[in-house]
mmCIF file of C-alpha atoms in Angstrom:
data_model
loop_
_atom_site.group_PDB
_atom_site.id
_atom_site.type_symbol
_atom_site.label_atom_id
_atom_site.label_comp_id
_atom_site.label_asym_id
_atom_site.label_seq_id
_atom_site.Cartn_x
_atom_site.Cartn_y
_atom_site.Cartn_z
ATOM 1 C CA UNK A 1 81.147 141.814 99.129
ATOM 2 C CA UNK A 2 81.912 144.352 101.905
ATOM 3 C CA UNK A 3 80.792 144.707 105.289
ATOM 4 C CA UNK A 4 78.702 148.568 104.343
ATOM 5 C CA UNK A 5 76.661 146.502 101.755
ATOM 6 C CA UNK A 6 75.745 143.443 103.769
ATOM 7 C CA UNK A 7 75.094 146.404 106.654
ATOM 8 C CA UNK A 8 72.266 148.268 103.640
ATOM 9 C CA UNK A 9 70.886 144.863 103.082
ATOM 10 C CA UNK A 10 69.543 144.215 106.491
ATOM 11 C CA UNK A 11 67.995 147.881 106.375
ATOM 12 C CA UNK A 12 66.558 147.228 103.318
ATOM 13 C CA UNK A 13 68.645 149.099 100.858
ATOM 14 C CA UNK A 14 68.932 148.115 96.757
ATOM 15 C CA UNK A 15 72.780 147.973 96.664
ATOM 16 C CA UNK A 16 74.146 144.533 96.982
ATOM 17 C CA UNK A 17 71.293 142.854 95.552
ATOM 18 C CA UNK A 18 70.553 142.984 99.412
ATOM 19 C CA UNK A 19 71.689 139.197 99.981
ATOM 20 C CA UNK A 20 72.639 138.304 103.743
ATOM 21 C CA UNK A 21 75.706 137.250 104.770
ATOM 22 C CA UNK A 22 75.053 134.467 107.628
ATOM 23 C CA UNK A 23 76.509 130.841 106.641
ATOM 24 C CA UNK A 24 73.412 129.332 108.196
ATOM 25 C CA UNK A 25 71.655 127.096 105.757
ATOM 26 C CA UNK A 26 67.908 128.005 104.964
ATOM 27 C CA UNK A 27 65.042 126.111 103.689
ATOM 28 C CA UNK A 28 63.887 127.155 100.132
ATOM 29 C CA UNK A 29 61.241 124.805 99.545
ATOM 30 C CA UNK A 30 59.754 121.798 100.538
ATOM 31 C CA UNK A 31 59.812 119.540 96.942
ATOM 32 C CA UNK A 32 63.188 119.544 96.434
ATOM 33 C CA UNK A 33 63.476 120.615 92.909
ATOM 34 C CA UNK A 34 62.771 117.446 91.994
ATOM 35 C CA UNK A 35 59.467 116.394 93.044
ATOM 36 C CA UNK A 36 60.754 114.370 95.684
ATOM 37 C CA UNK A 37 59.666 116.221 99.278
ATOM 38 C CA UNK A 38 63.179 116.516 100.264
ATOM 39 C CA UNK A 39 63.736 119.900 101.668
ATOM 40 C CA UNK A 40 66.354 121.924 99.449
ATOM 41 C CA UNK A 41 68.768 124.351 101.553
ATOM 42 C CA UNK A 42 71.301 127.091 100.304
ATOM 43 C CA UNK A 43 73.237 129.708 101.953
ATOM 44 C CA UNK A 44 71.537 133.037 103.684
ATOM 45 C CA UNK A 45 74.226 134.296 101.796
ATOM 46 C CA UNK A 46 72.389 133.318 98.177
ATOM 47 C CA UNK A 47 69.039 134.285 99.163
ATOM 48 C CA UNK A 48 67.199 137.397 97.784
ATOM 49 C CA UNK A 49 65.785 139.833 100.327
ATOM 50 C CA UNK A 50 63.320 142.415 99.429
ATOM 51 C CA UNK A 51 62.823 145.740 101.564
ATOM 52 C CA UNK A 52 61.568 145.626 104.668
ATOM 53 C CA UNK A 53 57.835 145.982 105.283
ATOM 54 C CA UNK A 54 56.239 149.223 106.825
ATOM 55 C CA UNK A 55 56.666 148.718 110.876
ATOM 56 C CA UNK A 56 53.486 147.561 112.861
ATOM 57 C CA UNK A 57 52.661 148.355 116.297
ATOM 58 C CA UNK A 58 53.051 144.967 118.075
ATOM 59 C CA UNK A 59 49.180 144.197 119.655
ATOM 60 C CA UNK A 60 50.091 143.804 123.363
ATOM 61 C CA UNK A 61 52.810 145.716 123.738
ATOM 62 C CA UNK A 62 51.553 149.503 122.149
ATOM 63 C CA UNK A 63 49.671 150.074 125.562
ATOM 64 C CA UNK A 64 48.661 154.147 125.449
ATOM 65 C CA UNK A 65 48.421 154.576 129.197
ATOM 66 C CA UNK A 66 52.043 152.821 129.781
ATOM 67 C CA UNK A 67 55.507 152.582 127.765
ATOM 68 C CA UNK A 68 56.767 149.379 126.263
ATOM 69 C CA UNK A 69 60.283 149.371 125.797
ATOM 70 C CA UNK A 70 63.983 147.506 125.455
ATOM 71 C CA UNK A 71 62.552 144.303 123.106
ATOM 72 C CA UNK A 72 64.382 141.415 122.228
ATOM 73 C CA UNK A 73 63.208 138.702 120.062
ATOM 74 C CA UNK A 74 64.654 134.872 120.273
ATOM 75 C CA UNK A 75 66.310 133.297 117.159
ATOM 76 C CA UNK A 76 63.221 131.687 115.701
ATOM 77 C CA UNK A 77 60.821 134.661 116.095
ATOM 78 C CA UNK A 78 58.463 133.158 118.723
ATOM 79 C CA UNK A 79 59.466 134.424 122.310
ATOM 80 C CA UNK A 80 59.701 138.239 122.763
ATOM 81 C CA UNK A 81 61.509 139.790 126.071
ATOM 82 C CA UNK A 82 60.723 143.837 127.215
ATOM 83 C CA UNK A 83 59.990 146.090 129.385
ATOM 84 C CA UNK A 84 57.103 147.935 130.890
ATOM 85 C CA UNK A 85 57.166 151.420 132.309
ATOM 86 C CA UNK A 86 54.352 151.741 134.804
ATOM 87 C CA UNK A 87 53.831 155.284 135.664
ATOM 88 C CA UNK A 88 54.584 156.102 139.180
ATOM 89 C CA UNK A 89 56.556 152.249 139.400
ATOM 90 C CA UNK A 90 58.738 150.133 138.823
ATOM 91 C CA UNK A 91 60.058 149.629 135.359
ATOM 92 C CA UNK A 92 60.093 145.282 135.013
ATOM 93 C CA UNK A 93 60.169 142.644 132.366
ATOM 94 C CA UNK A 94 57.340 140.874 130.463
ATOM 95 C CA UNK A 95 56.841 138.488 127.748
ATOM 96 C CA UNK A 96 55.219 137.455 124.877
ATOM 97 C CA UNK A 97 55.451 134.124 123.317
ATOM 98 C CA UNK A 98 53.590 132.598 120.038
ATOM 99 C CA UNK A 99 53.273 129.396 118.548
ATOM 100 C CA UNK A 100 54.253 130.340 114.592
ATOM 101 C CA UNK A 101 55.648 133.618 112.929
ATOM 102 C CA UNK A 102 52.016 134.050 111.297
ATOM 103 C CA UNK A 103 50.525 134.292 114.342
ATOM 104 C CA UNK A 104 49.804 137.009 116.888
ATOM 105 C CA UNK A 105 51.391 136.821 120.246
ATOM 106 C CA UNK A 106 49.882 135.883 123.091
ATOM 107 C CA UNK A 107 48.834 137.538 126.810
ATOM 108 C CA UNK A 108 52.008 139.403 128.126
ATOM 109 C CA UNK A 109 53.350 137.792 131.039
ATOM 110 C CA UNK A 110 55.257 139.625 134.259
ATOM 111 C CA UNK A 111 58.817 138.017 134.220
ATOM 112 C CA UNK A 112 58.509 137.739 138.430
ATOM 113 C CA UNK A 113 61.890 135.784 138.421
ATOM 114 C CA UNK A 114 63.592 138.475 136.942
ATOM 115 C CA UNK A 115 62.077 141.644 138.623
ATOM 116 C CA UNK A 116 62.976 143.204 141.497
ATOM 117 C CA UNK A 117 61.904 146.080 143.556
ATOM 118 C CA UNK A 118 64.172 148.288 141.516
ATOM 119 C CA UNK A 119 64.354 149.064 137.671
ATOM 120 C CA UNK A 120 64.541 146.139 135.421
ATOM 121 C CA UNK A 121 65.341 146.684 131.874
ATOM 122 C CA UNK A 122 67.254 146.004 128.899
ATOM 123 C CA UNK A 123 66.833 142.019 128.055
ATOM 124 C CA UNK A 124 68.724 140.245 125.459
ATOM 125 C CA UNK A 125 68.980 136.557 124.307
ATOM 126 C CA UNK A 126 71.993 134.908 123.503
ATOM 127 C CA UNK A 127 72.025 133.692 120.143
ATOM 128 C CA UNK A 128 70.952 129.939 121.188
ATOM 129 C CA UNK A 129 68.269 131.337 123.503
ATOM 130 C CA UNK A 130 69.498 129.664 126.607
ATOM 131 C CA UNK A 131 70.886 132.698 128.372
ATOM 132 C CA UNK A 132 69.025 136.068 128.665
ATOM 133 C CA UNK A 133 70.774 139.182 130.127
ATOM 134 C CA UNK A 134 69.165 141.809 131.458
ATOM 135 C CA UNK A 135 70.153 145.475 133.609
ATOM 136 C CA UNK A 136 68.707 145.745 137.283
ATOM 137 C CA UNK A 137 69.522 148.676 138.931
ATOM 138 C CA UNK A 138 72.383 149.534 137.143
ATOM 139 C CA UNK A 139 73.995 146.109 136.894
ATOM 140 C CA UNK A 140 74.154 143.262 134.219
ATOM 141 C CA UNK A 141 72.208 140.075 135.247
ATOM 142 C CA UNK A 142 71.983 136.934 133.696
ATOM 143 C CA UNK A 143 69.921 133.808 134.192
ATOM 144 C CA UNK A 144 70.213 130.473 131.834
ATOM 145 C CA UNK A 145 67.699 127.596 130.860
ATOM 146 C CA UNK A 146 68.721 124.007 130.354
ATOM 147 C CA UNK A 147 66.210 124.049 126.528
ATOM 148 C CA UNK A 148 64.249 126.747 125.184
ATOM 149 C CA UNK A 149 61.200 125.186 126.940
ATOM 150 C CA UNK A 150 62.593 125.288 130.468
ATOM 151 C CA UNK A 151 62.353 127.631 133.314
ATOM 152 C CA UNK A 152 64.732 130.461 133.698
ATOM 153 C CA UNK A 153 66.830 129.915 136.201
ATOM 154 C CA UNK A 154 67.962 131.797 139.070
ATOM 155 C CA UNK A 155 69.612 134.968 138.162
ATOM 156 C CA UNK A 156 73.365 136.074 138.986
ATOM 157 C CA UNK A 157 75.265 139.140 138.219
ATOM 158 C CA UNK A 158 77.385 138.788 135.366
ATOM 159 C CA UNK A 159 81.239 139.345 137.101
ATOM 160 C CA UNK A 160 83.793 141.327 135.299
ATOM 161 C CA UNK A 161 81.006 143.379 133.104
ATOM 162 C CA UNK A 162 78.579 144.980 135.946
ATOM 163 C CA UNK A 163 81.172 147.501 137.498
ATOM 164 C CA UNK A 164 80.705 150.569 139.861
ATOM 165 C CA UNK A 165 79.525 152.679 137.676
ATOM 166 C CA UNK A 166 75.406 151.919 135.546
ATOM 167 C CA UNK A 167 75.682 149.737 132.863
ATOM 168 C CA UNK A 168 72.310 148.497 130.496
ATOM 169 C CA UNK A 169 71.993 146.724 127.216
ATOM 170 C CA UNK A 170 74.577 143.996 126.911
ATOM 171 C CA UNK A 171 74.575 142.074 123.869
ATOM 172 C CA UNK A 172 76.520 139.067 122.853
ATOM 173 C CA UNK A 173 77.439 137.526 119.705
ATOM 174 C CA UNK A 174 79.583 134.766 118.293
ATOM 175 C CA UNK A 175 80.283 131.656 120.731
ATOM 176 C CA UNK A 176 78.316 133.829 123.234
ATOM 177 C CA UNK A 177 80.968 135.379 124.526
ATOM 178 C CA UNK A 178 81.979 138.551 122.950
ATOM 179 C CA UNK A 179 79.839 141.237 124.054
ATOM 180 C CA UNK A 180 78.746 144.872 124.043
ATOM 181 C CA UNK A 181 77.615 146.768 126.642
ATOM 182 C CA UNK A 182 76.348 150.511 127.023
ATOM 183 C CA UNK A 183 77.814 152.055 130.164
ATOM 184 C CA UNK A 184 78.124 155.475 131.690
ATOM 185 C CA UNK A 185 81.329 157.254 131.157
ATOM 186 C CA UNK A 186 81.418 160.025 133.065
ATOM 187 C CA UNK A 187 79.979 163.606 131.363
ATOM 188 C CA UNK A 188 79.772 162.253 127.986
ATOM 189 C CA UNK A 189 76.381 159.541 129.323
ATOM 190 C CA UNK A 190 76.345 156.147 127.977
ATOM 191 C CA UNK A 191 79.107 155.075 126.148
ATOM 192 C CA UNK A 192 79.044 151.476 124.441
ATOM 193 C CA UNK A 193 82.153 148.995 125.750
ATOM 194 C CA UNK A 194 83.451 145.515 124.077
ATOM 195 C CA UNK A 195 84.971 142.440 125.198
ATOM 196 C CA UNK A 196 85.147 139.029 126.023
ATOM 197 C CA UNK A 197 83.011 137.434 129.477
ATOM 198 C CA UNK A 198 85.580 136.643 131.542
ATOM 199 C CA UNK A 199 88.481 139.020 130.770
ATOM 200 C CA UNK A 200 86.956 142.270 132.219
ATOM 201 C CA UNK A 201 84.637 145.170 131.895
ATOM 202 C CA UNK A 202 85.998 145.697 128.125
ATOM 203 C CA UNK A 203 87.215 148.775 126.108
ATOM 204 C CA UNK A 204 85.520 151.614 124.758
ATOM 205 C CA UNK A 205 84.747 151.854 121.357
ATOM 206 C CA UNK A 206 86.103 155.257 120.250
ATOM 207 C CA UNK A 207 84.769 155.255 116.451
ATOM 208 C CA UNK A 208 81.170 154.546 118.303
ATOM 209 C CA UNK A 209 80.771 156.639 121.081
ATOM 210 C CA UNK A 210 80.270 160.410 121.538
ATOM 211 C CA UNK A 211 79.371 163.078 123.754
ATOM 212 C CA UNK A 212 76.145 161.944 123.519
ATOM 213 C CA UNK A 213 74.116 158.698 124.882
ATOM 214 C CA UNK A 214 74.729 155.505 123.244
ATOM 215 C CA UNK A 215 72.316 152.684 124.343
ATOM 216 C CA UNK A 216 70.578 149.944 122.938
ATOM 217 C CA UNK A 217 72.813 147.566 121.890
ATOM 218 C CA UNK A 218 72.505 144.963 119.261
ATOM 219 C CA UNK A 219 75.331 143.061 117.685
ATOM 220 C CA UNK A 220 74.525 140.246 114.875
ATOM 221 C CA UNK A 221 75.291 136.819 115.493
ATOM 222 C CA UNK A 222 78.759 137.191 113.100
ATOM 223 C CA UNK A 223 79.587 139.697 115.505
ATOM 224 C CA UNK A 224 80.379 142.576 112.937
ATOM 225 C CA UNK A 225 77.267 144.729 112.455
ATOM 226 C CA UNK A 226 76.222 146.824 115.680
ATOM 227 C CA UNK A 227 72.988 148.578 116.047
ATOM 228 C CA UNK A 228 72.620 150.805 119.133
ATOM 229 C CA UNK A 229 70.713 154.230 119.825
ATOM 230 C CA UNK A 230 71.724 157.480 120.429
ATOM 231 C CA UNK A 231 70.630 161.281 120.369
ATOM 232 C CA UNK A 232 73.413 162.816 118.586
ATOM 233 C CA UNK A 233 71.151 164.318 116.114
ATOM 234 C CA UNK A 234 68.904 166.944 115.457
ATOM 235 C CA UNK A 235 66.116 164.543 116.098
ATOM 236 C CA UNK A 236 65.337 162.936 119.151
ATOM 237 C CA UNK A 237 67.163 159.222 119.689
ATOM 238 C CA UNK A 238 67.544 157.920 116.477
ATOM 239 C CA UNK A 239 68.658 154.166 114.831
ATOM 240 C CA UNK A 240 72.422 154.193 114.213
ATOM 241 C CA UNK A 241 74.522 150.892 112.882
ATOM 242 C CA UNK A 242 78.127 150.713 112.342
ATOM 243 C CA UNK A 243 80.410 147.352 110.898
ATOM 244 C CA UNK A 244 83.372 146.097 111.058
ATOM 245 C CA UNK A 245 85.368 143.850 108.133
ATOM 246 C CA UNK A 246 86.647 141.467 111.512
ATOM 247 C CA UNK A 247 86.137 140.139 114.989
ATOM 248 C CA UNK A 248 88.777 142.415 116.765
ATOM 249 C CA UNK A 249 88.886 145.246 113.934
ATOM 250 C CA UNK A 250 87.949 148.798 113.920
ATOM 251 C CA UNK A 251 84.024 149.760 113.381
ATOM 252 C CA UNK A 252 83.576 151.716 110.971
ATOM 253 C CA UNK A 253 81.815 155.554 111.499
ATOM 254 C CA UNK A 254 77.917 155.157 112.252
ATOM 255 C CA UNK A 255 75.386 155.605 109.902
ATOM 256 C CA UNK A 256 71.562 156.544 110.703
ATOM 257 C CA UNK A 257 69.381 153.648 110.210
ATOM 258 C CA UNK A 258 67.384 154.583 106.890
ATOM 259 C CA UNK A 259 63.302 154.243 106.137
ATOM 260 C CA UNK A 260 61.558 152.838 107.468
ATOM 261 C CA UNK A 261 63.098 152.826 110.587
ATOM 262 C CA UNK A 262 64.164 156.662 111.186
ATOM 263 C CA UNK A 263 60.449 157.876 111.296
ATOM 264 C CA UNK A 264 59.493 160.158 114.545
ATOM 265 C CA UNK A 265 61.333 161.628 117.146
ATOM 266 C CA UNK A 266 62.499 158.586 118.786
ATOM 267 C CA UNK A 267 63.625 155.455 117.743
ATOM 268 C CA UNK A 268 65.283 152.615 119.698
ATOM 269 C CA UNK A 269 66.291 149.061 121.076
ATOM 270 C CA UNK A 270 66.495 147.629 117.126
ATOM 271 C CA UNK A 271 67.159 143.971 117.167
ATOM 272 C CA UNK A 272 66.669 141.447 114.354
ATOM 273 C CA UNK A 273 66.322 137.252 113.636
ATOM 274 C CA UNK A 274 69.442 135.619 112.558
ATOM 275 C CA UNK A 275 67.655 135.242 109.411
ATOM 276 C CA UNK A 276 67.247 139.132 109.019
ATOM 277 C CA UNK A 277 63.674 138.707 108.276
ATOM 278 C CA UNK A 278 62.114 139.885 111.349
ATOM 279 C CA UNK A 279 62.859 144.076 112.784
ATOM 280 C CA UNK A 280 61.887 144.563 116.042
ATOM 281 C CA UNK A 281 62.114 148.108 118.116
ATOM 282 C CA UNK A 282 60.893 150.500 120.447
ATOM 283 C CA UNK A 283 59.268 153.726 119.236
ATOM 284 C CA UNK A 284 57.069 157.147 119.775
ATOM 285 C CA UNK A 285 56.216 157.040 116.427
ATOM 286 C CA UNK A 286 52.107 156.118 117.354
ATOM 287 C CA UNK A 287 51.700 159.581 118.825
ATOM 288 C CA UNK A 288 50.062 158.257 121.430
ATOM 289 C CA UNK A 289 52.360 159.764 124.388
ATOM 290 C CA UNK A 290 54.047 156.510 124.997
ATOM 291 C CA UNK A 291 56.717 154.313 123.619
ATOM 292 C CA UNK A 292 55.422 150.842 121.597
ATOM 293 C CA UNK A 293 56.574 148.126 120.380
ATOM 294 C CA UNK A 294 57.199 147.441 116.370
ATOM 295 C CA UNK A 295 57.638 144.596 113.998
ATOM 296 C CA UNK A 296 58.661 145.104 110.577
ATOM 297 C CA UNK A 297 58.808 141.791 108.454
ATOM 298 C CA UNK A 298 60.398 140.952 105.049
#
């Protein structure tokens, strides 16, 4: 079908009859087709997707006095990772968990076994929600759980990716070990990096990066559509995605993110479900003086 369309049909667009392209199998409805109550399953890839909804401010985390930021949501929907920016502090990591999609989530919590007495930012789940990494002070962290219910364990530096120079935002996809990671590169700001953990700091991706800051990073689970933000435009920090047709190949030229997701003067730290049903980002779109969190649904 091509890599551009699949790319329009997680933002929502007409082309492509906006079906996904993830192999996983999903639940269509609980009688079967025949009566029976056996669960019937086809591919993501045959399933319908309308337009996604109109993004809501996420109760919790669209605080006016301070500035939610960097969210990342876990594969089923239900645990959601960020950061707080405390005027005059530290910036550190909270969360939000809930017990079902239609329901609100909960109290946030202070991540204590994450934060330091430095800036703590950036969190992202690996895509079986047993490793979260996460920048401190310029470096990539990591810490791992044995299930989704248990403790985090104690963090590490991630070897090969944190290097001398500040690095945020690293995202993994596939078996969990490909990854992309915004770095600084020199006079030209963030620039976003790719490779595998365990054979170096990675490369930097040309077709991606600019004179201008690239952050954010998201890359889906298939590992060939990357979201990440950047200021290039006339507009603030904006959306951007780019794809690629392979593991390995070229990315293709980035493209702003379209409505509803390119409304205000800044928009970042996009990250969605395996499923592509559920859009989460940072934004100044509330006018309230401070970034929130969103959640757009479809």
């Amino acid at each position: 079908m091509g890599r551009c369309l699949v790319a329009f049909a997680l933002v929502g667009a007409a082309a492509c009859n906006a079906r996904l392209g993830d192999p996983n199998q999903h639940v269509l409805s609980a009688d079967g087709g025949g009566g029976d109550g056996t669960p019937t399953t086809m591919p993501d890839a045959e399933l319908p997707l309308g337009a996604w909804g109109t993004p809501t401010a996420i109760p919790g985390a669209d605080d006016a006095t301070n500035s939610e930021d960097d969210p990342t949501l876990s594969s089923n929907g239900l645990e959601l990772y960020y950061a707080v920016v405390v005027p005059m502090a530290n910036k550190n990591l909270y969360k939000m968990s809930r017990a079902s999609r239609t329901d609100a989530f909960g109290t946030p919590v202070i991540q204590s076994a994450f934060n330091t007495a430095s800036t703590n930012e950036s969190p992202r789940l690996s895509y079986d929600d047993l490793t979260i990494y996460f920048g401190q002070n310029g470096d990539i962290f990591m810490s791992t759980r044995a299930t989704t219910s248990s403790p985090w364990g104690t963090i590490s530096v991630v070897p090969g990716v944190s290097t001398a120079v500040y690095e945020k935002w690293m995202s993994v996809c596939g078996d969990n070990s490909h990854f992309i990671v915004s770095r600084l590169n020199g006079t030209n700001g963030q620039d976003l990096y790719e490779g595998t953990l365990g054979t170096g700091a990675g490369t930097l991706i040309t077709t991606v990066s600019s004179t201008s800051n690239e952050t954010s990073t998201f890359v889906s689970k298939d590992c060939l559509t990357l979201y990440f933000a950047s200021n290039r435009g006339a507009v603030g920090t904006q959306i951007y995605f780019s794809t690629r047709a392979a593991i390995g190949g070229t990315w293709g030229t980035p493209t702003l993110a379209p409505a509803p997701f390119d409304t205000g003067t800044d928009n970042e730290d996009a990250g969605y479900t395996p499923d592509n049903r559920l859009f989460v980002f940072a934004s100044t779109r509330a006018g309230n003086g401070t970034k929130d969190l969103f959640l757009s649904t479809r």
